[in-house]
XYZ file of C-alpha atoms in Angstrom:
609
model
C -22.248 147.038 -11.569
C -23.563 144.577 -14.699
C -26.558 143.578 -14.587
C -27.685 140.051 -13.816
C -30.217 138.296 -16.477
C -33.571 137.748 -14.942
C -35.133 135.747 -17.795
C -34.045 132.073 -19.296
C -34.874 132.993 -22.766
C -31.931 133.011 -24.650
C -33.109 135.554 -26.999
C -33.695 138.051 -23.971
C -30.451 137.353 -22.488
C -28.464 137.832 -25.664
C -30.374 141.059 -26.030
C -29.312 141.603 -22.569
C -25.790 140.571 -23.282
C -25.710 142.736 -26.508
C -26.979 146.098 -24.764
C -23.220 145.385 -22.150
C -21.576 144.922 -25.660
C -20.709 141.714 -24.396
C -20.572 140.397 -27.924
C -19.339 137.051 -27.194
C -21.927 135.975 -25.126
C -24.567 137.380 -27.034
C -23.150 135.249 -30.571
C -23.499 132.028 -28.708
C -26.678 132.719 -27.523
C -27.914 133.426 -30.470
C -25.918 131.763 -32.953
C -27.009 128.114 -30.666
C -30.793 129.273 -31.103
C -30.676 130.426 -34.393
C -29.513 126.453 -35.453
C -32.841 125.468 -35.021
C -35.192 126.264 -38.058
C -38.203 126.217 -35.472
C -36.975 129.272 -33.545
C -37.339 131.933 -35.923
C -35.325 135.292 -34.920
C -37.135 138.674 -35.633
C -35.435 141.063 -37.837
C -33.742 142.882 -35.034
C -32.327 139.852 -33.380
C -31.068 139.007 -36.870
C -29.433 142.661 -36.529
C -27.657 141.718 -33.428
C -26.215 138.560 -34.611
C -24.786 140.656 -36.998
C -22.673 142.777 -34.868
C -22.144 139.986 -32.569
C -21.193 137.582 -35.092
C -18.092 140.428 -36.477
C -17.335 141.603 -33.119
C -16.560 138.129 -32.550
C -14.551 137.450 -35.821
C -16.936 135.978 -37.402
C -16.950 137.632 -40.647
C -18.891 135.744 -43.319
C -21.384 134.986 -40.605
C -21.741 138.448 -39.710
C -22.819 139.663 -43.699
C -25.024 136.071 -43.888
C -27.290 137.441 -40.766
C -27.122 141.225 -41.990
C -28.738 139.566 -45.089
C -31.482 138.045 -43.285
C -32.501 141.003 -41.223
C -32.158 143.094 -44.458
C -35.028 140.870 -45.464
C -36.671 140.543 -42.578
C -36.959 144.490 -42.420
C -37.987 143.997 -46.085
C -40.871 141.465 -45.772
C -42.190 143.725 -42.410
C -42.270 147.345 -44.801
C -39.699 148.388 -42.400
C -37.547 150.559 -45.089
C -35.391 152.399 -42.306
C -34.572 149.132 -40.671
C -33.797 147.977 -44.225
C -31.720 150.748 -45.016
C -29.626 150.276 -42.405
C -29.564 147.292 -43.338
C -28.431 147.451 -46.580
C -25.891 150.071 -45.913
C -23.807 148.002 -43.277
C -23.806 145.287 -46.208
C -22.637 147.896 -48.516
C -19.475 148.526 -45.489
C -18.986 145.360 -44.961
C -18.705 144.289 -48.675
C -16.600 147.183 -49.352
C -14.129 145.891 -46.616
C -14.365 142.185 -47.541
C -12.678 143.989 -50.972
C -16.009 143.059 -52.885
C -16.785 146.725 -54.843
C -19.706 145.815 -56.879
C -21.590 144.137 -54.049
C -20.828 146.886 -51.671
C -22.128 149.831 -54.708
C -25.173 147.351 -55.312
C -26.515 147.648 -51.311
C -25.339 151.150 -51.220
C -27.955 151.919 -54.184
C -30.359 149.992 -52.519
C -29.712 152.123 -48.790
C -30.534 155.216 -51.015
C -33.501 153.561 -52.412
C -34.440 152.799 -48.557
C -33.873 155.899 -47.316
C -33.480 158.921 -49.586
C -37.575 159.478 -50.091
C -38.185 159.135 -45.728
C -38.976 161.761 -43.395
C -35.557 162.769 -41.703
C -34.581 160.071 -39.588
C -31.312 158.891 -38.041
C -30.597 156.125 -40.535
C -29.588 158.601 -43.183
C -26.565 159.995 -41.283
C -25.122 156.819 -42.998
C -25.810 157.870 -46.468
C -25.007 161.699 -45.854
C -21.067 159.978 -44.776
C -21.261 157.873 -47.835
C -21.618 161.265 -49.911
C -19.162 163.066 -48.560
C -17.291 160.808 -48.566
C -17.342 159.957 -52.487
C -17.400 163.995 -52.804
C -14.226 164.508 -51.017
C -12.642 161.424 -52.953
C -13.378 163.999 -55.875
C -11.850 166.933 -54.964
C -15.379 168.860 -54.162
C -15.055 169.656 -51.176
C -18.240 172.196 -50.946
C -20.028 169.282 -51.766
C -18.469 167.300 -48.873
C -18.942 169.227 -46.159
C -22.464 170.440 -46.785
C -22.900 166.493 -46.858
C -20.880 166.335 -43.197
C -23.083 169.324 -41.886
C -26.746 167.633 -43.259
C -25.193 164.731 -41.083
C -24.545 166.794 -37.933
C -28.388 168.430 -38.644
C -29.638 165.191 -38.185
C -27.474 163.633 -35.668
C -28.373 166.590 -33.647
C -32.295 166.318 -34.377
C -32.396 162.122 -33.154
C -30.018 163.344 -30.155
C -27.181 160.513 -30.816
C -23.968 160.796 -29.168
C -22.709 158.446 -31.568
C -23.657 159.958 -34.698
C -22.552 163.347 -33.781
C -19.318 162.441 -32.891
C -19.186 160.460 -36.196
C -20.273 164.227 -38.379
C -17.480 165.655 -36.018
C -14.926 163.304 -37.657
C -16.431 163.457 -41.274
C -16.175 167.107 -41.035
C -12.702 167.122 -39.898
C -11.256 164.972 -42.477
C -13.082 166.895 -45.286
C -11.684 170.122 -43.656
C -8.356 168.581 -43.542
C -8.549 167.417 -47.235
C -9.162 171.223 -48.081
C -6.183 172.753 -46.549
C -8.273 173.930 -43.472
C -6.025 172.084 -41.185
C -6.793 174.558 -37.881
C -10.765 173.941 -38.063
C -10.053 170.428 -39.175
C -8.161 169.263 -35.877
C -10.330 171.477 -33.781
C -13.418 169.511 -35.208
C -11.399 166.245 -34.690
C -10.532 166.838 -31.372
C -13.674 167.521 -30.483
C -14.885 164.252 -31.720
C -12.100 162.518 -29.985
C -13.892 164.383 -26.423
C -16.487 161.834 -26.691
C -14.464 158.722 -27.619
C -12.204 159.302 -23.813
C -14.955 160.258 -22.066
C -16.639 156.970 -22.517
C -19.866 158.505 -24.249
C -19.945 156.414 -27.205
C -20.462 152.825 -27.957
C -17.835 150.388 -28.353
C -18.167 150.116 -32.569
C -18.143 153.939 -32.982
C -15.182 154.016 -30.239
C -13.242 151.770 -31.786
C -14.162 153.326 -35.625
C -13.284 156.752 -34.346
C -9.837 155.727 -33.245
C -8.844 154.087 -36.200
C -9.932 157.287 -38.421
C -8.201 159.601 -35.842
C -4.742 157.950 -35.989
C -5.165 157.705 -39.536
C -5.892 161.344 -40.184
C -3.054 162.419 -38.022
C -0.504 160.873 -39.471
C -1.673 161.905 -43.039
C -2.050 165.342 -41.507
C 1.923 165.038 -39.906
C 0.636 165.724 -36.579
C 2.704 163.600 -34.496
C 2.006 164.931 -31.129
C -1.892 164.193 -31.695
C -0.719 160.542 -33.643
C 1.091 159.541 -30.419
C -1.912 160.528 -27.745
C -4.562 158.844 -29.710
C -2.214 155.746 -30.183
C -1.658 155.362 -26.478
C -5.253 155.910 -25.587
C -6.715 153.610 -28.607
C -4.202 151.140 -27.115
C -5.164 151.032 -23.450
C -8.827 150.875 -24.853
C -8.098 147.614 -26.561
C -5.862 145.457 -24.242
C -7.357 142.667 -22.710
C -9.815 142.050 -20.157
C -12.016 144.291 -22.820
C -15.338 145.861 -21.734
C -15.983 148.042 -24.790
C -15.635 151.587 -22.659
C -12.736 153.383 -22.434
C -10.241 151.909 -19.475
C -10.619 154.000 -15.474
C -7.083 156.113 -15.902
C -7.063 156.033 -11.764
C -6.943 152.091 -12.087
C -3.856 150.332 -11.955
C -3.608 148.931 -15.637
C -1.428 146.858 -17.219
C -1.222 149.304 -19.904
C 1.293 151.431 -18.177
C 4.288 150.502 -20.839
C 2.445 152.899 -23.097
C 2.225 155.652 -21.208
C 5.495 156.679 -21.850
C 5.515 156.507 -25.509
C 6.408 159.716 -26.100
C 9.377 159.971 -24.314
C 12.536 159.164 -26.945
C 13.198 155.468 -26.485
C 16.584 154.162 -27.084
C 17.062 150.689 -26.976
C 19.987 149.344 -25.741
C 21.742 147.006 -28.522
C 22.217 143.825 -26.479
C 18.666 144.079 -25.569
C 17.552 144.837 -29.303
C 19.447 142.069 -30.569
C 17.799 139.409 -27.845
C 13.868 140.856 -28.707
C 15.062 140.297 -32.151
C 16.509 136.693 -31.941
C 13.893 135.587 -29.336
C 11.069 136.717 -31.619
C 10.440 135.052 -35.320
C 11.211 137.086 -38.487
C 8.334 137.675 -40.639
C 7.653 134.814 -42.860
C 10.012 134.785 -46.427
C 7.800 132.886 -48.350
C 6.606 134.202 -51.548
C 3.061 135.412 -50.422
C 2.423 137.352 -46.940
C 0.352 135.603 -44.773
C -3.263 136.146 -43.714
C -4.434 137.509 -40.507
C -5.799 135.315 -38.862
C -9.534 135.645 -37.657
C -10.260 137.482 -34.203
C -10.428 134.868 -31.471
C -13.942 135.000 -29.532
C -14.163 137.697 -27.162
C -11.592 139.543 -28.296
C -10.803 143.161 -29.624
C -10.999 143.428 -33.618
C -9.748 146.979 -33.507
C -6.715 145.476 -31.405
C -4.579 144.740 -34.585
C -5.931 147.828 -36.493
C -4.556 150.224 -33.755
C -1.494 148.085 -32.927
C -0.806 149.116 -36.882
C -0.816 152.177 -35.873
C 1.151 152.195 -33.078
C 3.905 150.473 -35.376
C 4.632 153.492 -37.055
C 4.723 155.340 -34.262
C 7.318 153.203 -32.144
C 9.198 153.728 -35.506
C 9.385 157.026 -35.715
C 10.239 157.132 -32.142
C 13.062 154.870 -32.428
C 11.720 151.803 -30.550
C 12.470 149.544 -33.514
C 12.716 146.435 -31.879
C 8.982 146.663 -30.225
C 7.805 148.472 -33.368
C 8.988 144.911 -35.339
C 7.731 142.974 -32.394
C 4.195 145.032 -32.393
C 4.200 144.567 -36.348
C 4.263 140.698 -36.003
C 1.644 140.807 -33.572
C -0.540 143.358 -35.379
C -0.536 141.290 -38.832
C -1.911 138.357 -36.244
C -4.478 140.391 -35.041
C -5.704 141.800 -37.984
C -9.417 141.255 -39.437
C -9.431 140.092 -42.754
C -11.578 142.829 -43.518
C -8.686 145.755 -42.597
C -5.884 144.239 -44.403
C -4.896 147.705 -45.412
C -3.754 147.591 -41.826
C -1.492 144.846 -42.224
C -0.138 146.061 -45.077
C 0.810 149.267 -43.208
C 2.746 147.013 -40.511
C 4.705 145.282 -42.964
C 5.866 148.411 -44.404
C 7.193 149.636 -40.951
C 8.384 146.727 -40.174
C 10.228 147.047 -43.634
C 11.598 150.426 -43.186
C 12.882 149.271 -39.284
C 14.658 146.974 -41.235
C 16.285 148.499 -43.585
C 17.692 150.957 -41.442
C 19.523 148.313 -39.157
C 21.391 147.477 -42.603
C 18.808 143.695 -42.635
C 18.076 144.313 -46.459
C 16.681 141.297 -47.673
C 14.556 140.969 -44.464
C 13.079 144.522 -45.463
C 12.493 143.335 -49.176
C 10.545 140.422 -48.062
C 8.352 143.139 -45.531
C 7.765 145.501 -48.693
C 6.634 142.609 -50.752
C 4.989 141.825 -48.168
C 3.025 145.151 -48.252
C 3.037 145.149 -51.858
C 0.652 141.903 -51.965
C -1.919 143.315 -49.189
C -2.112 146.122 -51.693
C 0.377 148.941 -50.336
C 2.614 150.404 -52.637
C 6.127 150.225 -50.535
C 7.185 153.438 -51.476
C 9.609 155.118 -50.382
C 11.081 152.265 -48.565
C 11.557 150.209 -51.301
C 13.430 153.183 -52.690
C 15.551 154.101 -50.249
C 16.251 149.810 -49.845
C 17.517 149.787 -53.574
C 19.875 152.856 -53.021
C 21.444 151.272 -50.019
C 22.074 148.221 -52.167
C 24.056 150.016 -54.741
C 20.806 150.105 -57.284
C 20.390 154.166 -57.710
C 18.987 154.115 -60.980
C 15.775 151.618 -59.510
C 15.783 153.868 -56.805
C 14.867 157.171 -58.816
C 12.296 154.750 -60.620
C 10.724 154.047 -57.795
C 10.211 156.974 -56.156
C 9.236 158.779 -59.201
C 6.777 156.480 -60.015
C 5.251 156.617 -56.942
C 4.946 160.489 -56.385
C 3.362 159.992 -60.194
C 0.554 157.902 -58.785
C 0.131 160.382 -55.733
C -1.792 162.879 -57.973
C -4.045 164.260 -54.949
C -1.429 166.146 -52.629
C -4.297 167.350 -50.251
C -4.585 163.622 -49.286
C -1.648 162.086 -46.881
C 0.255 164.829 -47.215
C 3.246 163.495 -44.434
C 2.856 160.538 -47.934
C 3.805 162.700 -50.263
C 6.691 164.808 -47.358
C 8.054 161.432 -47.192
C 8.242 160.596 -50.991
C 9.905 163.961 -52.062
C 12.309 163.696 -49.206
C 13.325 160.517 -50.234
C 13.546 161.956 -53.944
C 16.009 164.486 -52.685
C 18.256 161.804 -51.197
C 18.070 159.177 -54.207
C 18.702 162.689 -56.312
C 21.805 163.430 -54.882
C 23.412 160.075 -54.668
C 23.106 159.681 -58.404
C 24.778 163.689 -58.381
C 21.424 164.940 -59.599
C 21.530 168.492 -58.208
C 19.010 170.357 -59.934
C 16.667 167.207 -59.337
C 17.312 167.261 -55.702
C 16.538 170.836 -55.714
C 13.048 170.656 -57.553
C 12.258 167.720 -54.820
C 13.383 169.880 -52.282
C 10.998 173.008 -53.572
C 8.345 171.229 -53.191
C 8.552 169.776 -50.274
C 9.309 172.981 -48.721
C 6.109 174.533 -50.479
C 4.202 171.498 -49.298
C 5.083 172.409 -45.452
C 4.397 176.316 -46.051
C 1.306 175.572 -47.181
C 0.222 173.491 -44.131
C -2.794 175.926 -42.306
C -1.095 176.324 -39.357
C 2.794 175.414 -38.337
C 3.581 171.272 -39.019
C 7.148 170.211 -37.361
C 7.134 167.474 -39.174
C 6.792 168.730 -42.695
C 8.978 171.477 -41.466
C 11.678 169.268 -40.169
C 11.844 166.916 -43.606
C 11.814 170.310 -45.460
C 14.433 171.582 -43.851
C 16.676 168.639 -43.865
C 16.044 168.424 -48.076
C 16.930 171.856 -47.969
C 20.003 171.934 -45.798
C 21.242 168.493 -47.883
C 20.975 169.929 -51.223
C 23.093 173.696 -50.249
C 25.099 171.439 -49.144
C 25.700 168.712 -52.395
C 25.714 172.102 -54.562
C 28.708 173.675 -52.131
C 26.594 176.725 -51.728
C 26.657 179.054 -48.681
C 23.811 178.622 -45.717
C 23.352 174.708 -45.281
C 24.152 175.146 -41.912
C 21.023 177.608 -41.149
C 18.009 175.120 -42.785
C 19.940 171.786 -41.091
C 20.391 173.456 -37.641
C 16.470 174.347 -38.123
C 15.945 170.822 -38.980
C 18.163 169.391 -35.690
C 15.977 171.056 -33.102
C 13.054 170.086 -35.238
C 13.540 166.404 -35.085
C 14.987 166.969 -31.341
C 11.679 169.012 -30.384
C 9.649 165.463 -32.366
C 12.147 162.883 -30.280
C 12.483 161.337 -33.330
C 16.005 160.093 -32.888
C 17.420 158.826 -36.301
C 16.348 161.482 -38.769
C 18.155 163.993 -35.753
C 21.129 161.851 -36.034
C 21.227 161.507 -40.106
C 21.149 165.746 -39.839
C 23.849 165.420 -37.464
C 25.843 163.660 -40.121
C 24.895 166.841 -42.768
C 25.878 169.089 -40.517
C 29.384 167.641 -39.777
C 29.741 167.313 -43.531
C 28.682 171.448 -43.389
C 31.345 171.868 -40.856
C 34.285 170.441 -42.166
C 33.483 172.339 -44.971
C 33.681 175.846 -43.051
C 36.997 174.273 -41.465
C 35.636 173.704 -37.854
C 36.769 170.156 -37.858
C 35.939 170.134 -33.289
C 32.195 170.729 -34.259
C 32.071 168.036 -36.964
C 33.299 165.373 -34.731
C 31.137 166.459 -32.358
C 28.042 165.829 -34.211
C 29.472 162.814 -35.753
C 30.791 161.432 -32.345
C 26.329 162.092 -30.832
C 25.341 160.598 -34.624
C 27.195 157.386 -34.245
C 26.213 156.868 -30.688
C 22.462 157.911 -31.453
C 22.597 155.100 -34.562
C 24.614 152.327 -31.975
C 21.622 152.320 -29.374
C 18.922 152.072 -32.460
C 21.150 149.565 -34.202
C 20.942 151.262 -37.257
C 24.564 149.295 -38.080
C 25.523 151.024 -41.682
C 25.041 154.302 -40.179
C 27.080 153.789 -37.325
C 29.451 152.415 -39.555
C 29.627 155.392 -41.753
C 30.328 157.716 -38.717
C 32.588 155.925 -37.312
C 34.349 156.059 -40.725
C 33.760 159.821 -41.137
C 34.891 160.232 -37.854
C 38.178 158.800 -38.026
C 38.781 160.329 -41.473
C 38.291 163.645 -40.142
C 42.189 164.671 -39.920
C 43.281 166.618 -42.769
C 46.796 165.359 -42.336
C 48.946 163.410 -45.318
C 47.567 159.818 -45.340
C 50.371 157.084 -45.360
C 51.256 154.822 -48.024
C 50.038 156.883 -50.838
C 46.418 156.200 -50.070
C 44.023 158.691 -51.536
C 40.326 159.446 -48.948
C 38.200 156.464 -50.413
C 41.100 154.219 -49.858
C 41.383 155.068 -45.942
C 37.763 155.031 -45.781
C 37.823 151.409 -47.114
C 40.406 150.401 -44.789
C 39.121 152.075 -41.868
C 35.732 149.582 -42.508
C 38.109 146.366 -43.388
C 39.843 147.029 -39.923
C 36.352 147.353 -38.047
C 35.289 143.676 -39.147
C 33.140 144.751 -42.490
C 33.151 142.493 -45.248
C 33.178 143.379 -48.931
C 29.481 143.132 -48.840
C 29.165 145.269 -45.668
C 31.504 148.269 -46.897
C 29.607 148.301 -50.400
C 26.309 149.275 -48.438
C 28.083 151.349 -45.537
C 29.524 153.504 -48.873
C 26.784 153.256 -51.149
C 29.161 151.690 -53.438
C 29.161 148.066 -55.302
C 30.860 145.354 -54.143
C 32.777 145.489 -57.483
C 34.105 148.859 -56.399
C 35.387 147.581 -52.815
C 37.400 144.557 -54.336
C 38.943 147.271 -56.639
C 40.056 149.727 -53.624
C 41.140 146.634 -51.969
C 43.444 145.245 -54.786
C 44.781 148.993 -54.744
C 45.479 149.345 -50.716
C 47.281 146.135 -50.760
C 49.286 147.058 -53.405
C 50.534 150.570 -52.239
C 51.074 149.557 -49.167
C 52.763 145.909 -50.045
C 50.318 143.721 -48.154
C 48.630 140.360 -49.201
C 45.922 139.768 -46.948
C 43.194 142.005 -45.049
C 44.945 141.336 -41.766
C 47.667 142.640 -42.489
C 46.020 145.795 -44.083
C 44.178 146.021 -40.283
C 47.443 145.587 -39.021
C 48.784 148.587 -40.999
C 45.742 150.353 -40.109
C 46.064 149.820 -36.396
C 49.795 150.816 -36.707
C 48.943 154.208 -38.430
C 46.418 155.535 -36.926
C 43.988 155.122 -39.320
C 41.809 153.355 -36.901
């Protein structure tokens, strides 16, 4: 039960209000007295504005009051209260994308704090270091930073800070290829965030840092348990403790992330039309500021969640989720938008809606995300190979740090085995391949993501080369991707391993998988793929093909007969459109048509279709 405010003093009852991390209430309290220059506010007060004033959305507001108390502390000889102080200004500049103010009131933390008896203040500072250490590649240096931390968080007896060493350690761990230790340390962390021992900034901090580290870690059981919890903590009416899991919520939806979701098409198609498309003006728009009262991890861990639903195959509430998550946003995590836009991107492109997904990426591109390998994989399915390799090379260039985001770098050499192949680069393929597969053996501990994408490079290139055993690495990389529920990567290996089949002569088992692949790639609405089965699949009898036409030819007819336009065949073959109108002036010729219905009419008649 809350407690009821006894007093009529403002201050008193915003320090009452602040202590329930009722953060509205306790800004308007104080924000209303602190308006008149008579009613001075002590140096703590000035401390709670603070957090009240950015739990609120108040942003500028927030850093304006930290200054003040950082004074305040100043004027009163109180260095730990100033070296707090200073180092929340030195987080909050750093996030308001202001570098030199944020190193300036870091210096000036140290300069608090570094010459003090222990005390807990300088857990701060011993994060800071490892922080910068890690960033460096010494990671000795880093964790005996992480483990002075846990020292003193252990010494002051703070729940909070000892959960925050737990995390610190676990990411340096993780940076160092001790994955095992890493999670363990993590997890543990993550004990106190569910349990409701921590307050609601570290709760909220921790959940963002856990989701991030698992999905740079590939572990996408852990991703998808901390997104549904971080989730239920965050929806609305917010207390700042973790939800009661025996109350009836209205958070159930997300229970059952986890299960494969399947949308149906019709109902795809009305969330799509009934919701706006993200803006296609030339620059991405803002998040706006938190409303009062409200959440400001909400957007941050809705970001999250994006990528998630996206891997899951829920693309039409992953786009939906990305809309709202670049509305929710602070304007001090626009990292996290970016990160929406780019899944919104990549939902895109995949449902064949190019130039929606190249306004996403640019999107991305101008809140500072480099929308790679999306943007990639968009130019290849718009006939560009050559900006495709480009791309992709340029990006795994820049990724010079492999220990950091490693599913990042997974995803970048997978997608340089695909853009490989379709420009018939073989032995490029296979170097991307190598290393991805090195990448995933050298994970502490087995990873069925890395080990899926591995094995799906793998399987691709054997088979591109015509050499024996693609069917062993792209079975291994089917029940991976089944095992994950992650629907449209199992369906693009379904389409390998019909390819692998046909090749061994068992045409039953290659319609098979290409009959499950185009139904799997109907329900997502992932349209050029279904296309392309439906293509392969009808193409699959080895018989003489009528009127003279050669494969390519019935292929193109086969999509002219389904409805596809010029346009629509050119991306559904990875061809230009230049190409199509030639196959087309061919068909009608050989077979002594004039007109593309009466080429589906010949179609029809054959048994092409």
């Amino acid at each position: 039960m809350l407690s009821v405010p006894t007093t009529t003093d403002p201050v008193e009852r915003a320090r009452d209000a602040a202590a329930r991390e009722s953060w509205a209430e306790a800004y308007q309290l104080l924000h209303a007295h602190d308006r008149h220059p008579s009613r001075g506010l002590t140096a703590d007060d000035l401390s709670v504005l603070a957090d009240a004033a950015w739990w609120s959305g108040h942003v500028d507001e927030s850093v304006t009051a930290r200054l003040r108390a950082h004074a305040a502390y100043l004027a009163a000889d109180d260095h730990r209260g100033a070296g707090l102080a200073s180092w929340w200004l030195y987080y909050e500049y750093a996030g308001l994308g202001r570098p030199a103010a944020a190193a300036g009131w870091l210096h000036r933390a140290r300069h608090h704090l570094e010459d003090l008896p222990d005390c807990p203040e300088q857990c701060f500072l011993e994060m800071t270091a490892a922080e910068e250490a890690s960033a460096h590649g010494d990671h000795e240096t880093a964790l005996a930073a992480t483990r002075r931390m846990t020292a003193l968080a252990l010494a002051c007896g703070s729940p909070d800070l000892l959960a925050l060493s737990r995390q610190a350690e676990s990411r340096v761990l993780l940076a160092a290829g001790r994955r095992a230790e890493g999670l363990a340390l993590l997890d543990d962390a993550m004990c106190a965030v569910s349990a409701g021992e921590l307050s609601g900034m570290v709760t909220g901090w921790l959940y963002c840092l856990a989701l991030t580290q698992c999905m740079e870690a590939a572990d996408f059981a852990r991703a998808v348990e901390w997104t549904n919890a971080a989730m239920e903590w965050c929806a609305p009416p917010w207390t700042g403790r973790p939800p009661d899991r025996n109350a009836d919520t209205d958070a159930a939806p997300d229970k059952d992330l986890a299960l494969p979701v399947d949308p149906d098409p019709a109902t795809a198609t009305a969330t799509a039309t009934a919701t706006e498309d993200f803006p296609t003006g030339t620059a991405a728009p803002l998040p706006m500021t938190v409303p009062s009262g409200e959440n400001p991890f909400r957007g941050v861990c809705r970001a999250h969640r994006v990528e998630v639903l996206d891997l899951l195959g829920a693309w039409a509430l992953a786009e939906a989720e990305a809309r709202q998550a670049c509305r929710e946003v602070p304007v001090d995590c626009l990292e996290s938008a970016a990160a929406a836009y780019y899944a919104a991107g990549d939902v895109q492109r995949r449902q064949g809606r190019l130039e929606a997904a190249a306004v996403s990426y640019g999107h991305a591109h101008e809140l500072g995300r480099i929308p790679q390998p999306g943007l990639a994989l968009l130019r290849l399915a718009q006939g560009r190979a050559d900006a495709a390799v480009a791309g992709v090379d340029l990006a795994l260039a820049c990724r010079s740090d492999p220990d950091h985001d490693v599913l990042g770098r997974a995803r970048l050499l997978a997608a340089r085995t695909e853009v490989a192949l379709a420009v018939r680069d073989v032995p490029g393929a296979a170097k991307a391949a190598a290393d991805l597969d090195a990448l995933a053996g050298a994970a502490d501990g087995d990873v069925p993501l890395l080990r899926a994408l591995a094995d799906t490079a793998l399987g691709s290139v054997a088979l591109a080369g015509k050499r024996p055993g693609a069917l062993l690495p792209l079975r291994r990389a089917l029940a991976g991707w089944l095992e994950l529920r992650v629907p449209y990567e199992a369906a693009q290996v379904r389409m390998l391993l019909a390819a692998a089949c046909r090749a061994a002569g068992d045409e039953e088992a290659a319609r098979l998988e290409l009959g499950t692949a185009r139904a799997v790639f109907e329900r997502l609405g992932a349209v050029p793929d279904a296309r392309r089965a439906a293509a392969l699949l009808s193409g699959g009898s080895r018989r003489r093909l009528p009127g003279g036409l050669t494969a390519r030819e019935a292929e193109v007819l086969r999509l002219v007969a389904s409805g596809g336009t010029n346009k629509d065949i050119a991306r559904a073959l990875v061809i230009s459109e230049h190409t199509v109108a030639r196959h087309l002036n061919n068909i009608f010729a050989k077979l002594g048509v004039g007109s593309r219905a009466s080429a589906t009419a010949y179609a029809y008649a054959h048994d092409l279709v």
